[in-house]
Amino acid sequence: MLTARDLAVQRGGLPVLAGLSITLPPGQALVLTGPNGIGKTTLLRTVAGLQPPLHGSVTLPPEGAAYAGHADGAKATLTVAENLGFWARIYGTATIEPALEAMDLRALRDRPAQSLSAGQRRRLGLARLFVTGRRLWLLDEPTVSLDAASVARFAAAIRAHLAEGGAALLASHVDLGLDRIATLDLARFRAAPSAPAPGGFDEAFA
């Protein structure tokens, strides 16, 4: 599902992680751990293809991966259903109903995104995962702004995704109670200090 070999990644032109290899098979989740600033977000962005690695390679499923970062990606003036419909059309998904159900958004389907609370907007952002059809999910602190009930609901959705042969690579400080899960401490792969790479300030303001 996901293979990363001898990966080195950078933030703001400076190496943050090096010598990292990952093999993530279908049906499993891997949680990235480590102190703030270690490079969890940078690694996820690199795996997602949003920035190039300094070294090494990443192999994804043929269809790619679905990435849920800190931004919810919602169009403020569109309703919940219109936002999901927009993404469903991009990914060729026939219906948004499973996404609405997965994140408990049915009652909010006709509400503009700009009128949602922070937690509701987060649920909308996560609901996009279910219209992508991607088997690999890359999740950066997915439970931020969610209440306990929504965290439990999303954890159930991840379990269902894994049971159907999907996989997830995530950074999270919340125990989601997943069965088939492993952890990877990124502190083991902290890169040695070096001079900034030429033209490497790709993530200085990200």
PDB file of C-alpha atoms in Angstrom:
ATOM      1  CA  MET A   1       0.000   0.000   0.000  1.00  0.00           C
ATOM      2  CA  LEU A   2       2.797   2.422   0.957  1.00  0.00           C
ATOM      3  CA  THR A   3       6.539   1.994   0.730  1.00  0.00           C
ATOM      4  CA  ALA A   4       9.087   4.689   1.616  1.00  0.00           C
ATOM      5  CA  ARG A   5      12.785   3.872   1.285  1.00  0.00           C
ATOM      6  CA  ASP A   6      15.710   5.754   2.839  1.00  0.00           C
ATOM      7  CA  LEU A   7      13.601   8.908   2.950  1.00  0.00           C
ATOM      8  CA  ALA A   8      14.965  12.321   3.933  1.00  0.00           C
ATOM      9  CA  VAL A   9      12.625  15.316   4.177  1.00  0.00           C
ATOM     10  CA  GLN A  10      13.079  19.048   4.704  1.00  0.00           C
ATOM     11  CA  ARG A  11      11.222  21.991   6.229  1.00  0.00           C
ATOM     12  CA  GLY A  12      12.144  25.539   5.323  1.00  0.00           C
ATOM     13  CA  GLY A  13      15.143  24.276   3.376  1.00  0.00           C
ATOM     14  CA  LEU A  14      16.579  22.409   6.388  1.00  0.00           C
ATOM     15  CA  PRO A  15      16.651  18.600   6.725  1.00  0.00           C
ATOM     16  CA  VAL A  16      14.440  17.408   9.572  1.00  0.00           C
ATOM     17  CA  LEU A  17      14.278  13.630   9.057  1.00  0.00           C
ATOM     18  CA  ALA A  18      16.663  11.218   7.346  1.00  0.00           C
ATOM     19  CA  GLY A  19      17.153   7.481   6.848  1.00  0.00           C
ATOM     20  CA  LEU A  20      13.450   6.717   7.226  1.00  0.00           C
ATOM     21  CA  SER A  21      11.862   3.634   5.664  1.00  0.00           C
ATOM     22  CA  ILE A  22       8.198   2.629   5.952  1.00  0.00           C
ATOM     23  CA  THR A  23       6.230  -0.357   4.710  1.00  0.00           C
ATOM     24  CA  LEU A  24       2.484  -0.108   5.317  1.00  0.00           C
ATOM     25  CA  PRO A  25       0.385  -3.059   4.105  1.00  0.00           C
ATOM     26  CA  PRO A  26      -3.377  -3.066   3.445  1.00  0.00           C
ATOM     27  CA  GLY A  27      -5.544  -3.281   6.536  1.00  0.00           C
ATOM     28  CA  GLN A  28      -3.100  -1.542   8.867  1.00  0.00           C
ATOM     29  CA  ALA A  29      -2.530   1.895  10.359  1.00  0.00           C
ATOM     30  CA  LEU A  30       0.718   3.531  11.431  1.00  0.00           C
ATOM     31  CA  VAL A  31       0.794   6.417  13.913  1.00  0.00           C
ATOM     32  CA  LEU A  32       3.702   8.862  13.731  1.00  0.00           C
ATOM     33  CA  THR A  33       4.904  10.006  17.149  1.00  0.00           C
ATOM     34  CA  GLY A  34       7.546  12.411  18.428  1.00  0.00           C
ATOM     35  CA  PRO A  35       7.876  15.880  19.949  1.00  0.00           C
ATOM     36  CA  ASN A  36       6.458  19.008  18.350  1.00  0.00           C
ATOM     37  CA  GLY A  37       8.552  20.113  15.402  1.00  0.00           C
ATOM     38  CA  ILE A  38      10.100  16.705  14.774  1.00  0.00           C
ATOM     39  CA  GLY A  39       8.664  16.578  11.242  1.00  0.00           C
ATOM     40  CA  LYS A  40       5.364  14.680  11.367  1.00  0.00           C
ATOM     41  CA  THR A  41       3.528  17.167   9.152  1.00  0.00           C
ATOM     42  CA  THR A  42       6.530  17.499   6.845  1.00  0.00           C
ATOM     43  CA  LEU A  43       6.706  13.740   6.403  1.00  0.00           C
ATOM     44  CA  LEU A  44       2.994  13.470   5.630  1.00  0.00           C
ATOM     45  CA  ARG A  45       3.225  16.309   3.114  1.00  0.00           C
ATOM     46  CA  THR A  46       6.188  14.619   1.442  1.00  0.00           C
ATOM     47  CA  VAL A  47       4.430  11.255   1.239  1.00  0.00           C
ATOM     48  CA  ALA A  48       1.370  13.007  -0.183  1.00  0.00           C
ATOM     49  CA  GLY A  49       3.506  14.514  -2.938  1.00  0.00           C
ATOM     50  CA  LEU A  50       3.008  18.118  -1.813  1.00  0.00           C
ATOM     51  CA  GLN A  51       6.758  18.613  -1.592  1.00  0.00           C
ATOM     52  CA  PRO A  52       9.696  16.597  -2.938  1.00  0.00           C
ATOM     53  CA  PRO A  53      11.901  14.493  -0.677  1.00  0.00           C
ATOM     54  CA  LEU A  54      15.526  15.434  -0.206  1.00  0.00           C
ATOM     55  CA  HIS A  55      16.457  11.809  -0.703  1.00  0.00           C
ATOM     56  CA  GLY A  56      14.829   8.432  -1.130  1.00  0.00           C
ATOM     57  CA  SER A  57      11.597   7.305  -2.736  1.00  0.00           C
ATOM     58  CA  VAL A  58       7.893   6.952  -1.966  1.00  0.00           C
ATOM     59  CA  THR A  59       5.656   4.384  -3.657  1.00  0.00           C
ATOM     60  CA  LEU A  60       1.887   4.881  -3.365  1.00  0.00           C
ATOM     61  CA  PRO A  61      -1.074   2.885  -4.683  1.00  0.00           C
ATOM     62  CA  PRO A  62      -1.724   3.485  -8.405  1.00  0.00           C
ATOM     63  CA  GLU A  63      -4.626   5.806  -7.636  1.00  0.00           C
ATOM     64  CA  GLY A  64      -2.614   7.802  -5.098  1.00  0.00           C
ATOM     65  CA  ALA A  65      -3.595   8.769  -1.555  1.00  0.00           C
ATOM     66  CA  ALA A  66      -6.124  10.995   0.210  1.00  0.00           C
ATOM     67  CA  TYR A  67      -4.529  13.676   2.407  1.00  0.00           C
ATOM     68  CA  ALA A  68      -6.325  15.432   5.253  1.00  0.00           C
ATOM     69  CA  GLY A  69      -4.151  18.235   6.620  1.00  0.00           C
ATOM     70  CA  HIS A  70      -4.822  21.075   9.032  1.00  0.00           C
ATOM     71  CA  ALA A  71      -6.939  23.079   6.572  1.00  0.00           C
ATOM     72  CA  ASP A  72     -10.515  21.894   6.031  1.00  0.00           C
ATOM     73  CA  GLY A  73     -10.536  22.871   2.353  1.00  0.00           C
ATOM     74  CA  ALA A  74     -14.194  23.944   2.436  1.00  0.00           C
ATOM     75  CA  LYS A  75     -15.626  26.670   0.201  1.00  0.00           C
ATOM     76  CA  ALA A  76     -17.244  29.064   2.672  1.00  0.00           C
ATOM     77  CA  THR A  77     -20.278  30.039   0.579  1.00  0.00           C
ATOM     78  CA  LEU A  78     -21.134  26.484  -0.504  1.00  0.00           C
ATOM     79  CA  THR A  79     -23.289  24.217   1.600  1.00  0.00           C
ATOM     80  CA  VAL A  80     -22.019  21.017   3.147  1.00  0.00           C
ATOM     81  CA  ALA A  81     -23.638  18.984   0.358  1.00  0.00           C
ATOM     82  CA  GLU A  82     -22.299  21.312  -2.348  1.00  0.00           C
ATOM     83  CA  ASN A  83     -18.763  21.092  -0.961  1.00  0.00           C
ATOM     84  CA  LEU A  84     -18.862  17.305  -0.913  1.00  0.00           C
ATOM     85  CA  GLY A  85     -20.553  17.212  -4.303  1.00  0.00           C
ATOM     86  CA  PHE A  86     -17.746  19.292  -5.775  1.00  0.00           C
ATOM     87  CA  TRP A  87     -15.124  16.815  -4.548  1.00  0.00           C
ATOM     88  CA  ALA A  88     -17.264  13.826  -5.537  1.00  0.00           C
ATOM     89  CA  ARG A  89     -17.357  15.074  -9.123  1.00  0.00           C
ATOM     90  CA  ILE A  90     -13.568  15.504  -9.151  1.00  0.00           C
ATOM     91  CA  TYR A  91     -13.048  11.926  -7.969  1.00  0.00           C
ATOM     92  CA  GLY A  92     -15.902  10.408  -9.987  1.00  0.00           C
ATOM     93  CA  THR A  93     -17.862   9.325  -6.913  1.00  0.00           C
ATOM     94  CA  ALA A  94     -21.544   8.677  -7.571  1.00  0.00           C
ATOM     95  CA  THR A  95     -22.987   9.765  -4.222  1.00  0.00           C
ATOM     96  CA  ILE A  96     -22.073  11.786  -1.149  1.00  0.00           C
ATOM     97  CA  GLU A  97     -24.496   9.967   1.161  1.00  0.00           C
ATOM     98  CA  PRO A  98     -21.880   7.605   2.718  1.00  0.00           C
ATOM     99  CA  ALA A  99     -19.668  10.623   3.473  1.00  0.00           C
ATOM    100  CA  LEU A 100     -22.548  12.500   5.116  1.00  0.00           C
ATOM    101  CA  GLU A 101     -23.396   9.442   7.191  1.00  0.00           C
ATOM    102  CA  ALA A 102     -19.795   8.671   8.172  1.00  0.00           C
ATOM    103  CA  MET A 103     -19.261  12.096   9.750  1.00  0.00           C
ATOM    104  CA  ASP A 104     -22.847  12.712  10.946  1.00  0.00           C
ATOM    105  CA  LEU A 105     -23.493  15.600   8.536  1.00  0.00           C
ATOM    106  CA  ARG A 106     -26.950  14.737   7.218  1.00  0.00           C
ATOM    107  CA  ALA A 107     -28.678  17.351   9.376  1.00  0.00           C
ATOM    108  CA  LEU A 108     -26.163  19.972   8.182  1.00  0.00           C
ATOM    109  CA  ARG A 109     -26.200  19.153   4.472  1.00  0.00           C
ATOM    110  CA  ASP A 110     -27.913  22.414   3.446  1.00  0.00           C
ATOM    111  CA  ARG A 111     -25.954  24.690   5.781  1.00  0.00           C
ATOM    112  CA  PRO A 112     -23.248  26.964   4.281  1.00  0.00           C
ATOM    113  CA  ALA A 113     -19.757  26.017   5.403  1.00  0.00           C
ATOM    114  CA  GLN A 114     -19.157  29.545   6.712  1.00  0.00           C
ATOM    115  CA  SER A 115     -21.871  29.044   9.333  1.00  0.00           C
ATOM    116  CA  LEU A 116     -20.420  25.827  10.746  1.00  0.00           C
ATOM    117  CA  SER A 117     -18.589  25.579  14.049  1.00  0.00           C
ATOM    118  CA  ALA A 118     -14.912  24.613  14.080  1.00  0.00           C
ATOM    119  CA  GLY A 119     -15.788  21.014  14.902  1.00  0.00           C
ATOM    120  CA  GLN A 120     -18.444  20.835  12.188  1.00  0.00           C
ATOM    121  CA  ARG A 121     -16.028  22.231   9.612  1.00  0.00           C
ATOM    122  CA  ARG A 122     -13.483  19.628  10.677  1.00  0.00           C
ATOM    123  CA  ARG A 123     -16.063  16.894  10.172  1.00  0.00           C
ATOM    124  CA  LEU A 124     -16.763  18.302   6.710  1.00  0.00           C
ATOM    125  CA  GLY A 125     -13.061  18.294   5.878  1.00  0.00           C
ATOM    126  CA  LEU A 126     -12.732  14.673   7.000  1.00  0.00           C
ATOM    127  CA  ALA A 127     -15.859  13.677   5.077  1.00  0.00           C
ATOM    128  CA  ARG A 128     -13.943  14.413   1.874  1.00  0.00           C
ATOM    129  CA  LEU A 129     -11.927  11.242   2.539  1.00  0.00           C
ATOM    130  CA  PHE A 130     -15.011   9.171   1.831  1.00  0.00           C
ATOM    131  CA  VAL A 131     -15.627  10.592  -1.639  1.00  0.00           C
ATOM    132  CA  THR A 132     -12.046  10.154  -2.874  1.00  0.00           C
ATOM    133  CA  GLY A 133     -12.168   6.389  -3.242  1.00  0.00           C
ATOM    134  CA  ARG A 134      -8.527   6.282  -2.138  1.00  0.00           C
ATOM    135  CA  ARG A 135      -7.353   3.238  -0.193  1.00  0.00           C
ATOM    136  CA  LEU A 136      -4.493   5.077   1.542  1.00  0.00           C
ATOM    137  CA  TRP A 137      -5.358   7.882   3.957  1.00  0.00           C
ATOM    138  CA  LEU A 138      -2.723  10.365   5.166  1.00  0.00           C
ATOM    139  CA  LEU A 139      -4.045  12.124   8.259  1.00  0.00           C
ATOM    140  CA  ASP A 140      -2.451  15.050  10.099  1.00  0.00           C
ATOM    141  CA  GLU A 141      -4.033  15.457  13.557  1.00  0.00           C
ATOM    142  CA  PRO A 142      -7.466  14.518  12.181  1.00  0.00           C
ATOM    143  CA  THR A 143      -9.293  14.843  15.506  1.00  0.00           C
ATOM    144  CA  VAL A 144      -8.407  18.510  16.182  1.00  0.00           C
ATOM    145  CA  SER A 145     -11.592  20.456  17.114  1.00  0.00           C
ATOM    146  CA  LEU A 146     -13.685  17.266  17.355  1.00  0.00           C
ATOM    147  CA  ASP A 147     -15.728  16.456  20.454  1.00  0.00           C
ATOM    148  CA  ALA A 148     -15.582  13.008  22.044  1.00  0.00           C
ATOM    149  CA  ALA A 149     -18.555  11.668  20.079  1.00  0.00           C
ATOM    150  CA  SER A 150     -17.073  12.808  16.768  1.00  0.00           C
ATOM    151  CA  VAL A 151     -13.675  11.328  17.645  1.00  0.00           C
ATOM    152  CA  ALA A 152     -15.359   7.986  18.340  1.00  0.00           C
ATOM    153  CA  ARG A 153     -17.286   8.222  15.083  1.00  0.00           C
ATOM    154  CA  PHE A 154     -14.160   8.949  13.079  1.00  0.00           C
ATOM    155  CA  ALA A 155     -12.273   6.132  14.807  1.00  0.00           C
ATOM    156  CA  ALA A 156     -15.073   3.778  13.770  1.00  0.00           C
ATOM    157  CA  ALA A 157     -14.756   5.046  10.199  1.00  0.00           C
ATOM    158  CA  ILE A 158     -11.010   4.319  10.200  1.00  0.00           C
ATOM    159  CA  ARG A 159     -11.638   0.817  11.551  1.00  0.00           C
ATOM    160  CA  ALA A 160     -14.136   0.201   8.742  1.00  0.00           C
ATOM    161  CA  HIS A 161     -11.649   1.558   6.200  1.00  0.00           C
ATOM    162  CA  LEU A 162      -8.940  -0.810   7.448  1.00  0.00           C
ATOM    163  CA  ALA A 163     -11.348  -3.755   7.506  1.00  0.00           C
ATOM    164  CA  GLU A 164     -12.082  -3.116   3.826  1.00  0.00           C
ATOM    165  CA  GLY A 165      -8.396  -3.334   2.935  1.00  0.00           C
ATOM    166  CA  GLY A 166      -7.502   0.341   3.268  1.00  0.00           C
ATOM    167  CA  ALA A 167      -4.528   1.743   5.172  1.00  0.00           C
ATOM    168  CA  ALA A 168      -3.804   4.903   7.149  1.00  0.00           C
ATOM    169  CA  LEU A 169      -0.665   6.857   8.029  1.00  0.00           C
ATOM    170  CA  LEU A 170      -1.447   9.437  10.672  1.00  0.00           C
ATOM    171  CA  ALA A 171      -0.079  11.870  13.200  1.00  0.00           C
ATOM    172  CA  SER A 172      -2.350  12.014  16.235  1.00  0.00           C
ATOM    173  CA  HIS A 173      -2.060  12.651  19.952  1.00  0.00           C
ATOM    174  CA  VAL A 174      -5.424  10.945  20.545  1.00  0.00           C
ATOM    175  CA  ASP A 175      -5.744   7.207  21.135  1.00  0.00           C
ATOM    176  CA  LEU A 176      -8.258   6.112  18.513  1.00  0.00           C
ATOM    177  CA  GLY A 177      -8.543   2.589  19.883  1.00  0.00           C
ATOM    178  CA  LEU A 178      -7.530   0.922  16.622  1.00  0.00           C
ATOM    179  CA  ASP A 179      -6.696  -2.780  16.675  1.00  0.00           C
ATOM    180  CA  ARG A 180      -4.290  -3.198  13.770  1.00  0.00           C
ATOM    181  CA  ILE A 181      -2.038  -0.273  14.528  1.00  0.00           C
ATOM    182  CA  ALA A 182       1.672   0.350  14.984  1.00  0.00           C
ATOM    183  CA  THR A 183       3.634   3.427  16.040  1.00  0.00           C
ATOM    184  CA  LEU A 184       6.800   4.986  14.671  1.00  0.00           C
ATOM    185  CA  ASP A 185       8.860   7.369  16.815  1.00  0.00           C
ATOM    186  CA  LEU A 186      10.295   9.935  14.410  1.00  0.00           C
ATOM    187  CA  ALA A 187      12.819  11.128  16.993  1.00  0.00           C
ATOM    188  CA  ARG A 188      14.949   8.156  15.919  1.00  0.00           C
ATOM    189  CA  PHE A 189      15.275   9.693  12.451  1.00  0.00           C
ATOM    190  CA  ARG A 190      16.078  13.300  13.358  1.00  0.00           C
ATOM    191  CA  ALA A 191      18.434  14.683  10.700  1.00  0.00           C
ATOM    192  CA  ALA A 192      21.816  16.100  11.587  1.00  0.00           C
ATOM    193  CA  PRO A 193      21.969  19.934  11.391  1.00  0.00           C
ATOM    194  CA  SER A 194      23.146  21.299   8.049  1.00  0.00           C
ATOM    195  CA  ALA A 195      23.059  24.403   5.903  1.00  0.00           C
ATOM    196  CA  PRO A 196      19.779  25.195   4.095  1.00  0.00           C
ATOM    197  CA  ALA A 197      19.367  23.517   0.722  1.00  0.00           C
ATOM    198  CA  PRO A 198      19.586  25.979  -2.212  1.00  0.00           C
ATOM    199  CA  GLY A 199      16.105  27.196  -3.078  1.00  0.00           C
ATOM    200  CA  GLY A 200      14.702  24.850  -0.460  1.00  0.00           C
ATOM    201  CA  PHE A 201      12.357  27.171   1.404  1.00  0.00           C
ATOM    202  CA  ASP A 202       9.377  25.281   0.058  1.00  0.00           C
ATOM    203  CA  GLU A 203       7.543  25.104   3.374  1.00  0.00           C
ATOM    204  CA  ALA A 204       8.678  28.263   5.136  1.00  0.00           C
ATOM    205  CA  PHE A 205       5.153  29.645   5.334  1.00  0.00           C
ATOM    206  CA  ALA A 206       3.180  26.375   5.229  1.00  0.00           C
TER     207      ALA A 206
END
